JSON list of C-alpha atoms in Angstrom, two decimals:
[
{"chain": "W", "resi": 29, "resn": "UNK", "atom": "CA", "xyz": [-58.75, 59.32, -67.63]},
{"chain": "W", "resi": 30, "resn": "UNK", "atom": "CA", "xyz": [-56.17, 60.27, -70.25]},
{"chain": "W", "resi": 31, "resn": "UNK", "atom": "CA", "xyz": [-52.48, 60.10, -69.58]},
{"chain": "W", "resi": 32, "resn": "UNK", "atom": "CA", "xyz": [-50.64, 63.39, -69.14]},
{"chain": "W", "resi": 33, "resn": "UNK", "atom": "CA", "xyz": [-49.55, 64.93, -72.42]},
{"chain": "W", "resi": 34, "resn": "UNK", "atom": "CA", "xyz": [-47.35, 67.99, -72.68]},
{"chain": "W", "resi": 35, "resn": "UNK", "atom": "CA", "xyz": [-49.64, 69.89, -75.07]},
{"chain": "W", "resi": 36, "resn": "UNK", "atom": "CA", "xyz": [-52.86, 68.89, -73.37]},
{"chain": "W", "resi": 37, "resn": "UNK", "atom": "CA", "xyz": [-53.62, 72.05, -71.40]},
{"chain": "W", "resi": 38, "resn": "UNK", "atom": "CA", "xyz": [-52.42, 75.58, -70.88]},
{"chain": "W", "resi": 39, "resn": "UNK", "atom": "CA", "xyz": [-50.54, 75.96, -67.63]},
{"chain": "W", "resi": 40, "resn": "UNK", "atom": "CA", "xyz": [-51.10, 79.63, -66.83]},
{"chain": "W", "resi": 41, "resn": "UNK", "atom": "CA", "xyz": [-54.84, 79.36, -66.35]},
{"chain": "W", "resi": 42, "resn": "UNK", "atom": "CA", "xyz": [-57.47, 77.04, -67.63]},
{"chain": "W", "resi": 43, "resn": "UNK", "atom": "CA", "xyz": [-61.08, 76.10, -67.20]},
{"chain": "W", "resi": 44, "resn": "UNK", "atom": "CA", "xyz": [-62.49, 72.78, -66.17]},
{"chain": "W", "resi": 45, "resn": "UNK", "atom": "CA", "xyz": [-65.60, 71.31, -67.73]},
{"chain": "W", "resi": 46, "resn": "UNK", "atom": "CA", "xyz": [-67.77, 73.18, -65.23]},
{"chain": "W", "resi": 47, "resn": "UNK", "atom": "CA", "xyz": [-66.09, 76.49, -66.23]},
{"chain": "W", "resi": 48, "resn": "UNK", "atom": "CA", "xyz": [-64.51, 77.20, -62.84]},
{"chain": "W", "resi": 49, "resn": "UNK", "atom": "CA", "xyz": [-61.31, 79.20, -63.33]},
{"chain": "W", "resi": 50, "resn": "UNK", "atom": "CA", "xyz": [-58.18, 77.68, -61.77]},
{"chain": "W", "resi": 51, "resn": "UNK", "atom": "CA", "xyz": [-54.66, 79.02, -62.09]},
{"chain": "W", "resi": 52, "resn": "UNK", "atom": "CA", "xyz": [-51.61, 76.75, -62.00]},
{"chain": "W", "resi": 53, "resn": "UNK", "atom": "CA", "xyz": [-48.37, 78.56, -61.16]},
{"chain": "W", "resi": 54, "resn": "UNK", "atom": "CA", "xyz": [-45.01, 78.22, -59.47]},
{"chain": "W", "resi": 55, "resn": "UNK", "atom": "CA", "xyz": [-45.15, 78.22, -55.69]},
{"chain": "W", "resi": 56, "resn": "UNK", "atom": "CA", "xyz": [-43.65, 81.26, -54.00]},
{"chain": "W", "resi": 57, "resn": "UNK", "atom": "CA", "xyz": [-42.47, 81.72, -50.41]},
{"chain": "W", "resi": 58, "resn": "UNK", "atom": "CA", "xyz": [-45.55, 83.89, -49.82]},
{"chain": "W", "resi": 59, "resn": "UNK", "atom": "CA", "xyz": [-47.73, 80.81, -50.39]},
{"chain": "W", "resi": 60, "resn": "UNK", "atom": "CA", "xyz": [-46.47, 78.94, -47.35]},
{"chain": "W", "resi": 61, "resn": "UNK", "atom": "CA", "xyz": [-49.32, 79.70, -44.92]},
{"chain": "W", "resi": 62, "resn": "UNK", "atom": "CA", "xyz": [-52.05, 78.73, -47.39]},
{"chain": "W", "resi": 63, "resn": "UNK", "atom": "CA", "xyz": [-50.17, 75.64, -48.58]},
{"chain": "W", "resi": 64, "resn": "UNK", "atom": "CA", "xyz": [-49.57, 74.52, -45.01]},
{"chain": "W", "resi": 65, "resn": "UNK", "atom": "CA", "xyz": [-53.27, 75.04, -44.22]},
{"chain": "W", "resi": 66, "resn": "UNK", "atom": "CA", "xyz": [-54.13, 72.91, -47.25]},
{"chain": "W", "resi": 67, "resn": "UNK", "atom": "CA", "xyz": [-51.86, 70.13, -46.02]},
{"chain": "W", "resi": 68, "resn": "UNK", "atom": "CA", "xyz": [-53.42, 70.27, -42.56]},
{"chain": "W", "resi": 69, "resn": "UNK", "atom": "CA", "xyz": [-56.92, 69.96, -44.04]},
{"chain": "W", "resi": 70, "resn": "UNK", "atom": "CA", "xyz": [-56.30, 66.69, -45.87]},
{"chain": "W", "resi": 71, "resn": "UNK", "atom": "CA", "xyz": [-57.23, 63.45, -44.12]},
{"chain": "W", "resi": 72, "resn": "UNK", "atom": "CA", "xyz": [-54.24, 61.11, -43.68]},
{"chain": "W", "resi": 73, "resn": "UNK", "atom": "CA", "xyz": [-51.67, 63.67, -44.88]},
{"chain": "W", "resi": 74, "resn": "UNK", "atom": "CA", "xyz": [-48.24, 63.29, -43.25]},
{"chain": "W", "resi": 75, "resn": "UNK", "atom": "CA", "xyz": [-46.48, 66.45, -42.00]},
{"chain": "W", "resi": 76, "resn": "UNK", "atom": "CA", "xyz": [-42.86, 66.42, -40.87]},
{"chain": "W", "resi": 77, "resn": "UNK", "atom": "CA", "xyz": [-42.09, 68.67, -37.93]},
{"chain": "W", "resi": 78, "resn": "UNK", "atom": "CA", "xyz": [-38.89, 70.17, -39.40]},
{"chain": "W", "resi": 79, "resn": "UNK", "atom": "CA", "xyz": [-39.02, 69.58, -43.17]},
{"chain": "W", "resi": 80, "resn": "UNK", "atom": "CA", "xyz": [-42.55, 70.96, -43.44]},
{"chain": "W", "resi": 81, "resn": "UNK", "atom": "CA", "xyz": [-42.00, 73.93, -41.16]},
{"chain": "W", "resi": 82, "resn": "UNK", "atom": "CA", "xyz": [-41.77, 77.40, -42.71]},
{"chain": "W", "resi": 83, "resn": "UNK", "atom": "CA", "xyz": [-37.97, 77.25, -42.54]},
{"chain": "W", "resi": 84, "resn": "UNK", "atom": "CA", "xyz": [-37.84, 73.78, -44.07]},
{"chain": "W", "resi": 85, "resn": "UNK", "atom": "CA", "xyz": [-40.12, 74.68, -46.97]},
{"chain": "W", "resi": 86, "resn": "UNK", "atom": "CA", "xyz": [-38.27, 77.98, -47.60]},
{"chain": "W", "resi": 87, "resn": "UNK", "atom": "CA", "xyz": [-34.98, 76.08, -47.76]},
{"chain": "W", "resi": 88, "resn": "UNK", "atom": "CA", "xyz": [-36.54, 73.62, -50.23]},
{"chain": "W", "resi": 89, "resn": "UNK", "atom": "CA", "xyz": [-37.97, 76.38, -52.46]},
{"chain": "W", "resi": 90, "resn": "UNK", "atom": "CA", "xyz": [-34.62, 78.23, -52.46]},
{"chain": "W", "resi": 91, "resn": "UNK", "atom": "CA", "xyz": [-32.83, 75.08, -53.70]},
{"chain": "W", "resi": 92, "resn": "UNK", "atom": "CA", "xyz": [-35.44, 74.36, -56.37]},
{"chain": "W", "resi": 93, "resn": "UNK", "atom": "CA", "xyz": [-36.70, 77.69, -57.73]},
{"chain": "W", "resi": 94, "resn": "UNK", "atom": "CA", "xyz": [-39.69, 77.51, -60.06]},
{"chain": "W", "resi": 95, "resn": "UNK", "atom": "CA", "xyz": [-40.25, 73.76, -59.72]},
{"chain": "W", "resi": 96, "resn": "UNK", "atom": "CA", "xyz": [-42.87, 73.57, -56.97]},
{"chain": "W", "resi": 97, "resn": "UNK", "atom": "CA", "xyz": [-46.47, 74.25, -57.93]},
{"chain": "W", "resi": 98, "resn": "UNK", "atom": "CA", "xyz": [-49.74, 75.56, -56.56]},
{"chain": "W", "resi": 99, "resn": "UNK", "atom": "CA", "xyz": [-53.26, 75.55, -57.96]},
{"chain": "W", "resi": 100, "resn": "UNK", "atom": "CA", "xyz": [-55.40, 78.51, -57.03]},
{"chain": "W", "resi": 101, "resn": "UNK", "atom": "CA", "xyz": [-59.09, 79.20, -57.17]},
{"chain": "W", "resi": 102, "resn": "UNK", "atom": "CA", "xyz": [-59.49, 82.91, -56.54]},
{"chain": "W", "resi": 103, "resn": "UNK", "atom": "CA", "xyz": [-57.41, 83.69, -53.45]},
{"chain": "W", "resi": 104, "resn": "UNK", "atom": "CA", "xyz": [-57.49, 80.09, -52.22]},
{"chain": "W", "resi": 105, "resn": "UNK", "atom": "CA", "xyz": [-54.78, 77.48, -52.77]},
{"chain": "W", "resi": 106, "resn": "UNK", "atom": "CA", "xyz": [-56.53, 74.22, -53.64]},
{"chain": "W", "resi": 107, "resn": "UNK", "atom": "CA", "xyz": [-53.53, 72.10, -54.70]},
{"chain": "W", "resi": 108, "resn": "UNK", "atom": "CA", "xyz": [-49.77, 71.86, -54.33]},
{"chain": "W", "resi": 109, "resn": "UNK", "atom": "CA", "xyz": [-46.68, 69.90, -55.24]},
{"chain": "W", "resi": 110, "resn": "UNK", "atom": "CA", "xyz": [-43.25, 70.31, -53.70]},
{"chain": "W", "resi": 111, "resn": "UNK", "atom": "CA", "xyz": [-40.84, 69.46, -56.49]},
{"chain": "W", "resi": 112, "resn": "UNK", "atom": "CA", "xyz": [-37.06, 69.28, -56.31]},
{"chain": "W", "resi": 113, "resn": "UNK", "atom": "CA", "xyz": [-34.20, 67.72, -58.21]},
{"chain": "W", "resi": 114, "resn": "UNK", "atom": "CA", "xyz": [-30.50, 66.92, -58.08]},
{"chain": "W", "resi": 115, "resn": "UNK", "atom": "CA", "xyz": [-29.84, 67.61, -61.76]},
{"chain": "W", "resi": 116, "resn": "UNK", "atom": "CA", "xyz": [-30.63, 64.05, -62.82]},
{"chain": "W", "resi": 117, "resn": "UNK", "atom": "CA", "xyz": [-33.75, 62.91, -61.03]},
{"chain": "W", "resi": 118, "resn": "UNK", "atom": "CA", "xyz": [-36.57, 64.93, -59.57]},
{"chain": "W", "resi": 119, "resn": "UNK", "atom": "CA", "xyz": [-38.87, 64.00, -56.73]},
{"chain": "W", "resi": 120, "resn": "UNK", "atom": "CA", "xyz": [-42.44, 65.05, -56.05]},
{"chain": "W", "resi": 121, "resn": "UNK", "atom": "CA", "xyz": [-43.43, 65.56, -52.42]},
{"chain": "W", "resi": 122, "resn": "UNK", "atom": "CA", "xyz": [-46.80, 66.43, -50.92]},
{"chain": "W", "resi": 123, "resn": "UNK", "atom": "CA", "xyz": [-48.81, 66.18, -54.12]},
{"chain": "W", "resi": 124, "resn": "UNK", "atom": "CA", "xyz": [-52.32, 67.09, -53.03]},
{"chain": "W", "resi": 125, "resn": "UNK", "atom": "CA", "xyz": [-55.62, 68.62, -54.09]},
{"chain": "W", "resi": 126, "resn": "UNK", "atom": "CA", "xyz": [-58.16, 69.87, -51.59]},
{"chain": "W", "resi": 127, "resn": "UNK", "atom": "CA", "xyz": [-60.73, 67.12, -51.09]},
{"chain": "W", "resi": 128, "resn": "UNK", "atom": "CA", "xyz": [-63.69, 69.15, -52.42]},
{"chain": "W", "resi": 129, "resn": "UNK", "atom": "CA", "xyz": [-61.80, 70.07, -55.62]},
{"chain": "W", "resi": 130, "resn": "UNK", "atom": "CA", "xyz": [-60.67, 66.61, -56.70]},
{"chain": "W", "resi": 131, "resn": "UNK", "atom": "CA", "xyz": [-61.50, 64.94, -60.03]},
{"chain": "W", "resi": 132, "resn": "UNK", "atom": "CA", "xyz": [-61.41, 68.25, -61.93]},
{"chain": "W", "resi": 133, "resn": "UNK", "atom": "CA", "xyz": [-57.99, 67.87, -63.56]},
{"chain": "W", "resi": 134, "resn": "UNK", "atom": "CA", "xyz": [-56.13, 70.01, -61.03]},
{"chain": "W", "resi": 135, "resn": "UNK", "atom": "CA", "xyz": [-53.62, 67.32, -60.01]},
{"chain": "W", "resi": 136, "resn": "UNK", "atom": "CA", "xyz": [-52.93, 66.49, -63.63]},
{"chain": "W", "resi": 137, "resn": "UNK", "atom": "CA", "xyz": [-52.39, 70.17, -64.49]},
{"chain": "W", "resi": 138, "resn": "UNK", "atom": "CA", "xyz": [-49.99, 70.65, -61.56]},
{"chain": "W", "resi": 139, "resn": "UNK", "atom": "CA", "xyz": [-48.00, 67.57, -62.55]},
{"chain": "W", "resi": 140, "resn": "UNK", "atom": "CA", "xyz": [-47.75, 68.88, -66.10]},
{"chain": "W", "resi": 141, "resn": "UNK", "atom": "CA", "xyz": [-46.56, 72.28, -64.88]},
{"chain": "W", "resi": 142, "resn": "UNK", "atom": "CA", "xyz": [-43.86, 70.65, -62.73]},
{"chain": "W", "resi": 143, "resn": "UNK", "atom": "CA", "xyz": [-42.81, 68.34, -65.59]},
{"chain": "W", "resi": 144, "resn": "UNK", "atom": "CA", "xyz": [-42.34, 71.31, -67.91]},
{"chain": "W", "resi": 145, "resn": "UNK", "atom": "CA", "xyz": [-40.28, 73.15, -65.28]},
{"chain": "W", "resi": 146, "resn": "UNK", "atom": "CA", "xyz": [-38.09, 70.06, -64.88]},
{"chain": "W", "resi": 147, "resn": "UNK", "atom": "CA", "xyz": [-37.61, 69.71, -68.62]},
{"chain": "W", "resi": 148, "resn": "UNK", "atom": "CA", "xyz": [-36.23, 73.28, -68.67]},
{"chain": "W", "resi": 149, "resn": "UNK", "atom": "CA", "xyz": [-33.73, 72.11, -66.04]},
{"chain": "W", "resi": 150, "resn": "UNK", "atom": "CA", "xyz": [-32.79, 69.11, -68.26]},
{"chain": "W", "resi": 151, "resn": "UNK", "atom": "CA", "xyz": [-33.99, 66.63, -65.65]},
{"chain": "W", "resi": 152, "resn": "UNK", "atom": "CA", "xyz": [-34.71, 63.23, -67.20]},
{"chain": "W", "resi": 153, "resn": "UNK", "atom": "CA", "xyz": [-36.70, 61.34, -64.57]},
{"chain": "W", "resi": 154, "resn": "UNK", "atom": "CA", "xyz": [-39.13, 61.95, -61.73]},
{"chain": "W", "resi": 155, "resn": "UNK", "atom": "CA", "xyz": [-39.77, 59.69, -58.80]},
{"chain": "W", "resi": 156, "resn": "UNK", "atom": "CA", "xyz": [-42.23, 59.90, -55.96]},
{"chain": "W", "resi": 157, "resn": "UNK", "atom": "CA", "xyz": [-43.30, 57.93, -52.96]},
{"chain": "W", "resi": 158, "resn": "UNK", "atom": "CA", "xyz": [-46.94, 57.15, -52.27]},
{"chain": "W", "resi": 159, "resn": "UNK", "atom": "CA", "xyz": [-48.01, 55.40, -49.10]},
{"chain": "W", "resi": 160, "resn": "UNK", "atom": "CA", "xyz": [-49.60, 52.03, -49.82]},
{"chain": "W", "resi": 161, "resn": "UNK", "atom": "CA", "xyz": [-52.67, 53.18, -47.90]},
{"chain": "W", "resi": 162, "resn": "UNK", "atom": "CA", "xyz": [-53.08, 56.25, -50.16]},
{"chain": "W", "resi": 163, "resn": "UNK", "atom": "CA", "xyz": [-55.65, 54.66, -52.45]},
{"chain": "W", "resi": 164, "resn": "UNK", "atom": "CA", "xyz": [-56.60, 57.91, -54.22]},
{"chain": "W", "resi": 165, "resn": "UNK", "atom": "CA", "xyz": [-52.98, 58.83, -54.94]},
{"chain": "W", "resi": 166, "resn": "UNK", "atom": "CA", "xyz": [-51.99, 55.36, -56.08]},
{"chain": "W", "resi": 167, "resn": "UNK", "atom": "CA", "xyz": [-55.01, 55.16, -58.37]},
{"chain": "W", "resi": 168, "resn": "UNK", "atom": "CA", "xyz": [-54.09, 58.56, -59.87]},
{"chain": "W", "resi": 169, "resn": "UNK", "atom": "CA", "xyz": [-50.43, 57.68, -60.56]},
{"chain": "W", "resi": 170, "resn": "UNK", "atom": "CA", "xyz": [-51.34, 54.32, -62.08]},
{"chain": "W", "resi": 171, "resn": "UNK", "atom": "CA", "xyz": [-54.00, 55.89, -64.31]},
{"chain": "W", "resi": 172, "resn": "UNK", "atom": "CA", "xyz": [-51.49, 58.50, -65.52]},
{"chain": "W", "resi": 173, "resn": "UNK", "atom": "CA", "xyz": [-49.00, 55.85, -66.64]},
{"chain": "W", "resi": 174, "resn": "UNK", "atom": "CA", "xyz": [-46.44, 56.12, -63.86]},
{"chain": "W", "resi": 175, "resn": "UNK", "atom": "CA", "xyz": [-44.58, 52.87, -63.26]},
{"chain": "W", "resi": 176, "resn": "UNK", "atom": "CA", "xyz": [-44.59, 51.24, -59.85]},
{"chain": "W", "resi": 177, "resn": "UNK", "atom": "CA", "xyz": [-41.07, 49.98, -59.24]},
{"chain": "W", "resi": 178, "resn": "UNK", "atom": "CA", "xyz": [-40.72, 46.47, -57.89]},
{"chain": "W", "resi": 179, "resn": "UNK", "atom": "CA", "xyz": [-37.01, 46.02, -58.62]},
{"chain": "W", "resi": 180, "resn": "UNK", "atom": "CA", "xyz": [-35.45, 47.82, -55.66]},
{"chain": "W", "resi": 181, "resn": "UNK", "atom": "CA", "xyz": [-35.88, 48.62, -51.99]},
{"chain": "W", "resi": 182, "resn": "UNK", "atom": "CA", "xyz": [-36.02, 52.07, -50.49]},
{"chain": "W", "resi": 183, "resn": "UNK", "atom": "CA", "xyz": [-33.91, 52.65, -47.41]},
{"chain": "W", "resi": 184, "resn": "UNK", "atom": "CA", "xyz": [-33.67, 55.68, -45.22]},
{"chain": "W", "resi": 185, "resn": "UNK", "atom": "CA", "xyz": [-31.45, 56.71, -42.36]},
{"chain": "W", "resi": 186, "resn": "UNK", "atom": "CA", "xyz": [-32.82, 59.36, -40.05]},
{"chain": "W", "resi": 187, "resn": "UNK", "atom": "CA", "xyz": [-30.25, 62.07, -39.32]},
{"chain": "W", "resi": 188, "resn": "UNK", "atom": "CA", "xyz": [-32.55, 64.14, -37.16]},
{"chain": "W", "resi": 189, "resn": "UNK", "atom": "CA", "xyz": [-34.88, 62.18, -34.91]},
{"chain": "W", "resi": 190, "resn": "UNK", "atom": "CA", "xyz": [-36.72, 65.42, -34.03]},
{"chain": "W", "resi": 191, "resn": "UNK", "atom": "CA", "xyz": [-38.11, 65.51, -37.60]},
{"chain": "W", "resi": 192, "resn": "UNK", "atom": "CA", "xyz": [-41.22, 63.53, -36.71]},
{"chain": "W", "resi": 193, "resn": "UNK", "atom": "CA", "xyz": [-43.99, 62.74, -39.21]},
{"chain": "W", "resi": 194, "resn": "UNK", "atom": "CA", "xyz": [-47.51, 63.22, -37.91]},
{"chain": "W", "resi": 195, "resn": "UNK", "atom": "CA", "xyz": [-50.57, 62.18, -39.91]},
{"chain": "W", "resi": 196, "resn": "UNK", "atom": "CA", "xyz": [-53.75, 64.24, -39.98]},
{"chain": "W", "resi": 197, "resn": "UNK", "atom": "CA", "xyz": [-56.84, 62.53, -38.64]}
]
């Protein structure tokens, strides 16, 4: 697999090797139902009760216009990335491709779209968290040249204990 390059593919629509037409575009508030259904369909995917609710996602999209991404195949959403930034560093959340559409370049194309949007915002760095048990995700990020950090710890403090993460079976 090649590493992501900024001139590698067109981001407004492209064809895979099997000539299926996918469209990569910015996520809109109207996409919520289909994106949420995608999340719920993926084995092992973690959903937070508040952050991933309609209200939580709308709040996130409002704060980060044009940065989050969906991949569509016809009327279906087959991939998504929630992407936000603080002006310095961006973070990818919920990077996913529907299980039957994987290994077709969709994830790579979505990442490229988000990276270009972040460059327009003058963001210099992107970070993400991948669960250790997410073998597919970790393999993807490593193959694409992302660096696994070993030099610091991640801490969190829960402000709202009602924001529970549940994992799909």
